[in-house]
Structures are given as structure tokens and as C-alpha cells.
PDB file of C-alpha atoms in Angstrom:
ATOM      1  CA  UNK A 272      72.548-189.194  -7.250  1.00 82.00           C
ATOM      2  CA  UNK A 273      73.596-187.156  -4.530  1.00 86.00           C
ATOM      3  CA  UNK A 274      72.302-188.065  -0.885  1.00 93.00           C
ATOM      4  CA  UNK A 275      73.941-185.811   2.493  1.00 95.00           C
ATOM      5  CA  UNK A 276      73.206-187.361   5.859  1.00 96.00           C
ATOM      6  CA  UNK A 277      73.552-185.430   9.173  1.00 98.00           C
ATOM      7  CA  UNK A 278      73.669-187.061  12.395  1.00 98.00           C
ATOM      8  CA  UNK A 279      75.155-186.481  16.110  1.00 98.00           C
ATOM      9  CA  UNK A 280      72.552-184.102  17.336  1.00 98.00           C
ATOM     10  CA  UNK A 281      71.115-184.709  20.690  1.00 98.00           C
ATOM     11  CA  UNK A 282      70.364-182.891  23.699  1.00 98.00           C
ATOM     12  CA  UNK A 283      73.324-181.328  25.743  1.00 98.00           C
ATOM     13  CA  UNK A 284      73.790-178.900  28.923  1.00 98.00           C
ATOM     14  CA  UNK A 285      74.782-175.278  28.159  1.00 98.00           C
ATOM     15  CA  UNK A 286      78.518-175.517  28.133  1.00 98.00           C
ATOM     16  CA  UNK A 287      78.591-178.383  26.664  1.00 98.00           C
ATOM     17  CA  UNK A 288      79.409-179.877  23.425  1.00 98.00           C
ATOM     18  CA  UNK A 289      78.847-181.556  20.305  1.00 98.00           C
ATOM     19  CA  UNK A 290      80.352-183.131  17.073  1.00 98.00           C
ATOM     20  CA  UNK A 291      77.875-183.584  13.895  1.00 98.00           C
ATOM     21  CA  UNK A 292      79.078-185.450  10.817  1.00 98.00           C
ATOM     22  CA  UNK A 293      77.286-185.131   7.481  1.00 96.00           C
ATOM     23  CA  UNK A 294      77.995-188.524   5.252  1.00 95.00           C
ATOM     24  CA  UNK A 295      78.516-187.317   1.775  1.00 92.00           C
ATOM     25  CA  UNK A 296      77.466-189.848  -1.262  1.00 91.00           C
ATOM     26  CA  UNK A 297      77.370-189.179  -5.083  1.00 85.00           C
ATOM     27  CA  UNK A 298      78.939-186.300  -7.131  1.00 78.00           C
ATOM     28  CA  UNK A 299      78.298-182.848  -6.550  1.00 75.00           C
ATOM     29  CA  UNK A 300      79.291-181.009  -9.986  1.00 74.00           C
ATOM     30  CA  UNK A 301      82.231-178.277  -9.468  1.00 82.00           C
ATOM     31  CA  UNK A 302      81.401-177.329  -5.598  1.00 89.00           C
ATOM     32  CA  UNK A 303      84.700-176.438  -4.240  1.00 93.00           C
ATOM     33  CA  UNK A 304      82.813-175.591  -0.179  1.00 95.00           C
ATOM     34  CA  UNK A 305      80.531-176.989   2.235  1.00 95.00           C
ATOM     35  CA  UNK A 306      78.432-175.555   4.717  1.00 97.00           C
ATOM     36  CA  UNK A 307      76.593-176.331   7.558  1.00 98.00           C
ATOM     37  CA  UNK A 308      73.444-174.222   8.343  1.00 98.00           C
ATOM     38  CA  UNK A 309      70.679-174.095  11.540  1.00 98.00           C
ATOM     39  CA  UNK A 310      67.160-173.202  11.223  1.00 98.00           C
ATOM     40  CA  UNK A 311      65.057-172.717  14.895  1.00 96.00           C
ATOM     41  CA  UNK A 312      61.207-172.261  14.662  1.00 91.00           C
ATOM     42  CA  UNK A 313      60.050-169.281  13.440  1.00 93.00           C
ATOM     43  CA  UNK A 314      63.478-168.235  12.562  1.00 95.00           C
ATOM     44  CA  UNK A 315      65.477-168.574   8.730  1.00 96.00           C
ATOM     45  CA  UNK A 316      67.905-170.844   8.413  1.00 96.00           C
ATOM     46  CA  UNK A 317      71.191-169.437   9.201  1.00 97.00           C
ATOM     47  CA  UNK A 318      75.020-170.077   7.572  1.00 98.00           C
ATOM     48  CA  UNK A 319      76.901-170.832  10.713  1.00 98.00           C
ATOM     49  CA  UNK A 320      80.556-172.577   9.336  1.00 98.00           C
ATOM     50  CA  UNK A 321      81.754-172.858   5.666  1.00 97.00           C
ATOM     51  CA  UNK A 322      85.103-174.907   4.555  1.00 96.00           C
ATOM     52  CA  UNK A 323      86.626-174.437   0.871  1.00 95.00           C
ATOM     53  CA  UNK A 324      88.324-177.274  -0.568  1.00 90.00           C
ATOM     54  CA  UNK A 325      91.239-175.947  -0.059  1.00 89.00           C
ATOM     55  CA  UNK A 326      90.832-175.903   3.945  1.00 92.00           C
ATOM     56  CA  UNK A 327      89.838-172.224   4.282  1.00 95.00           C
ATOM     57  CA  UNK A 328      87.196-171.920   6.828  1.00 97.00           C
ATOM     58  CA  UNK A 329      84.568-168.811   7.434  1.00 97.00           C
ATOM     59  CA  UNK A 330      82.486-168.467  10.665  1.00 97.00           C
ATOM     60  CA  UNK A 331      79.835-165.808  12.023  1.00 97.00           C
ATOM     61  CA  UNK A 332      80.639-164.172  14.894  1.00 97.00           C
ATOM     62  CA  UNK A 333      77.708-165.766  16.600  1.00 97.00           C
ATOM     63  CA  UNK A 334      79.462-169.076  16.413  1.00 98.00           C
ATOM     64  CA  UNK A 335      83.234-167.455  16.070  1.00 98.00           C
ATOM     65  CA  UNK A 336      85.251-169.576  18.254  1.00 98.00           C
ATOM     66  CA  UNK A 337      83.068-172.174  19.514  1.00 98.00           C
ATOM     67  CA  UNK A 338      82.378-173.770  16.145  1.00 98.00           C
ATOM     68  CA  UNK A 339      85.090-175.407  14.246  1.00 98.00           C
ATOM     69  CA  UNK A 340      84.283-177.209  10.450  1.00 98.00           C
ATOM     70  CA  UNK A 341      86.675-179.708   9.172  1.00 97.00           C
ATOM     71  CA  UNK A 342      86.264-182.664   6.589  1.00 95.00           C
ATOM     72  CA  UNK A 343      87.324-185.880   6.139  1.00 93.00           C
ATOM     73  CA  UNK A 344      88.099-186.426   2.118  1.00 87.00           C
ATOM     74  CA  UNK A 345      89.155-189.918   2.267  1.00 88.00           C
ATOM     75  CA  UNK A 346      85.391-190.924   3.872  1.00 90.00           C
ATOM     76  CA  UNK A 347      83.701-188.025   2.001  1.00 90.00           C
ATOM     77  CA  UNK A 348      82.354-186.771   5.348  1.00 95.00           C
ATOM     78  CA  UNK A 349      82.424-182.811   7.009  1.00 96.00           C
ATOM     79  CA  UNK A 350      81.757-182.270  10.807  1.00 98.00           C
ATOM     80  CA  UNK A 351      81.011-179.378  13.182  1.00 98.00           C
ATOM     81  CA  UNK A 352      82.377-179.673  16.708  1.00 98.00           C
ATOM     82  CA  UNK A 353      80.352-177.492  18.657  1.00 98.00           C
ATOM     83  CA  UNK A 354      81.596-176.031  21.848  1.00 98.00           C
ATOM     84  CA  UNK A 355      80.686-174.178  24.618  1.00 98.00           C
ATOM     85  CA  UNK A 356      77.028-174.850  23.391  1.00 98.00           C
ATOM     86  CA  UNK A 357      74.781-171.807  23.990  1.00 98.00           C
ATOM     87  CA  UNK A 358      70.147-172.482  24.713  1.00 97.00           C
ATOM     88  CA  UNK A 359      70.501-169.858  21.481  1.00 96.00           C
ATOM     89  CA  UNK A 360      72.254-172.398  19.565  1.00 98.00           C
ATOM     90  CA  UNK A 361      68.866-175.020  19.642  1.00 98.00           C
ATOM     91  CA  UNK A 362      68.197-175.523  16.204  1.00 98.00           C
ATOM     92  CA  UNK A 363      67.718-178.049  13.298  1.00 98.00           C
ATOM     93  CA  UNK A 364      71.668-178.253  11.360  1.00 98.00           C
ATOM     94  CA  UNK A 365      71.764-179.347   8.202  1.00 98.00           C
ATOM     95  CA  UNK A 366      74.779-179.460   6.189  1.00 96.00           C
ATOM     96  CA  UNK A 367      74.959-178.398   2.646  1.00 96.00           C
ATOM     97  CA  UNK A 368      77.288-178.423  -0.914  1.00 94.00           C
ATOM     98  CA  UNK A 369      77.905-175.457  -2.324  1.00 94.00           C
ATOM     99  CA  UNK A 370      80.092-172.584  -3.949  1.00 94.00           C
ATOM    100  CA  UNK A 371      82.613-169.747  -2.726  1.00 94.00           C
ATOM    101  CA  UNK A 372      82.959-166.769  -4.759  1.00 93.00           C
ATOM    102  CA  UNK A 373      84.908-164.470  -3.147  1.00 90.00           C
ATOM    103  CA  UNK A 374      83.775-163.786   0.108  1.00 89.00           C
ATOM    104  CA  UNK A 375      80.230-165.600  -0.335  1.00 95.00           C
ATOM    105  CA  UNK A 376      79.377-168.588  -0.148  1.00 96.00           C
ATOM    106  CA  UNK A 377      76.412-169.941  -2.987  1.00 96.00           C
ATOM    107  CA  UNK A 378      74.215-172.870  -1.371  1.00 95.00           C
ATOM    108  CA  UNK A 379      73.588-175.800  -4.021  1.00 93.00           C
ATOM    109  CA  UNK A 380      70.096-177.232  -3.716  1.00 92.00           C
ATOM    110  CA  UNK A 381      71.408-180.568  -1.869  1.00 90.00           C
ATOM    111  CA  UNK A 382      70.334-180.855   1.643  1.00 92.00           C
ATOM    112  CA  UNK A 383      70.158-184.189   4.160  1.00 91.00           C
ATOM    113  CA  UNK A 384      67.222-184.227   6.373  1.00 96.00           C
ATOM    114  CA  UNK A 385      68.449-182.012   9.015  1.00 97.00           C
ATOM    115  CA  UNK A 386      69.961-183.038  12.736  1.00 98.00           C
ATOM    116  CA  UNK A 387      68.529-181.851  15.928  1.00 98.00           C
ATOM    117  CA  UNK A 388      70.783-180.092  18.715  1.00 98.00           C
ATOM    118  CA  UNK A 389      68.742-179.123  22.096  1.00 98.00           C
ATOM    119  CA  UNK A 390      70.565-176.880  24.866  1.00 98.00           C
ATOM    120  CA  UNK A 391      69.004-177.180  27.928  1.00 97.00           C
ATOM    121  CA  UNK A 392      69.191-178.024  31.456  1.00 93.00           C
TER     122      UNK A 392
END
């Protein structure tokens, strides 16, 4: 079975920064990506950083060049450093399997239970 565990959230300063890891267990069949998505109250949850197996990395620009997504194969684990952290960026992350197409990227129905990231003073 497949279980995805998120943790390194936490409360930070604007400006600051975090790193989230997601602990992958179990086989996902024939995803070649994984993603990492935020959902804030009242708001829909939000694609923030996808990486293809084959390294290939896709960011909005609401994130573009604070976020970075990178995976460790040998410990089946993906992270998200986040920089430069933004009181916009406050939101639940979860990370996510799925499937690139093209350009998009297809969420698989396997979620962890979500990490929380506060900005704040």
C-alpha cells in the first residue's frame, strides 16, 4: 500500500525559509512526477513545484525562484526548500504522486496528511 508523509512545516519570519520532505513508501503504478501542492482556508489547493523522473522541474510564477523541488531516489523521499518565504505563502503542503503529459501534470489520488507552513512575525 502506498503511504506519503510530509513533515518540516513550522512557523517562520517573512524572509525566511524552509525545507519539507515527503517520505515515500509502497509502489505507485507508472507515475513518472511528483508534486507538491498548498491549500490556505477558503482557498483550492494549488500546484506549486512538480519534478519528472527524469529531473525536469516546473514551477508557477508565484513560487518561480524561491521554490526549488528535488528528490532523493535512494531514500524514496522529495523535498521543497522554500525561500524567501512570503505571509501569502501560509498554507497546508501536501505532496503528491502523479503523471506528466506534456506540459500537465495529472495528480494520482495518493496524498499524506498535509504539513503546516505559517509566515508571520
Amino acid at each position: 500500500q502506498v503511504q506519503l508523509v510530509e513533515s518540516g512545516g513550522g512557523l517562520v519570519q517573512p524572509g525566511g525559509s524552509l525545507r519539507l520532505s515527503c517520505a515515500a513508501s509502497g509502489s505507485i503504478f507508472r507515475s513518472n512526477a511528483m508534486g507538491w501542492y498548498r491549500q490556505a482556508p477558503g482557498k483550492e489547493r494549488e500546484l506549486v513545484a512538480t519534478i519528472r523522473n527524469g529531473g525536469s522541474t516546473n514551477y508557477p510564477n508565484s513560487v518561480k525562484g524561491r521554490f526549488t523541488i528535488s528528490t532523493d531516489n535512494a531514500n524514496n523521499t522529495v523535498f521543497l526548500q522554500m525561500n524567501s518565504l512570503k505571509p501569502e505563502d501560509t498554507a497546508i503542503y501536501y505532496c503528491n504522486a502523479g503523471l506528466v503529459r506534456g506540459s500537465t501534470y495529472y495528480a494520482m489520488n495518493y496524498w499524506g496528511k498535509g504539513t503546516l507552513v505559517t509566515v508571520s512575525s
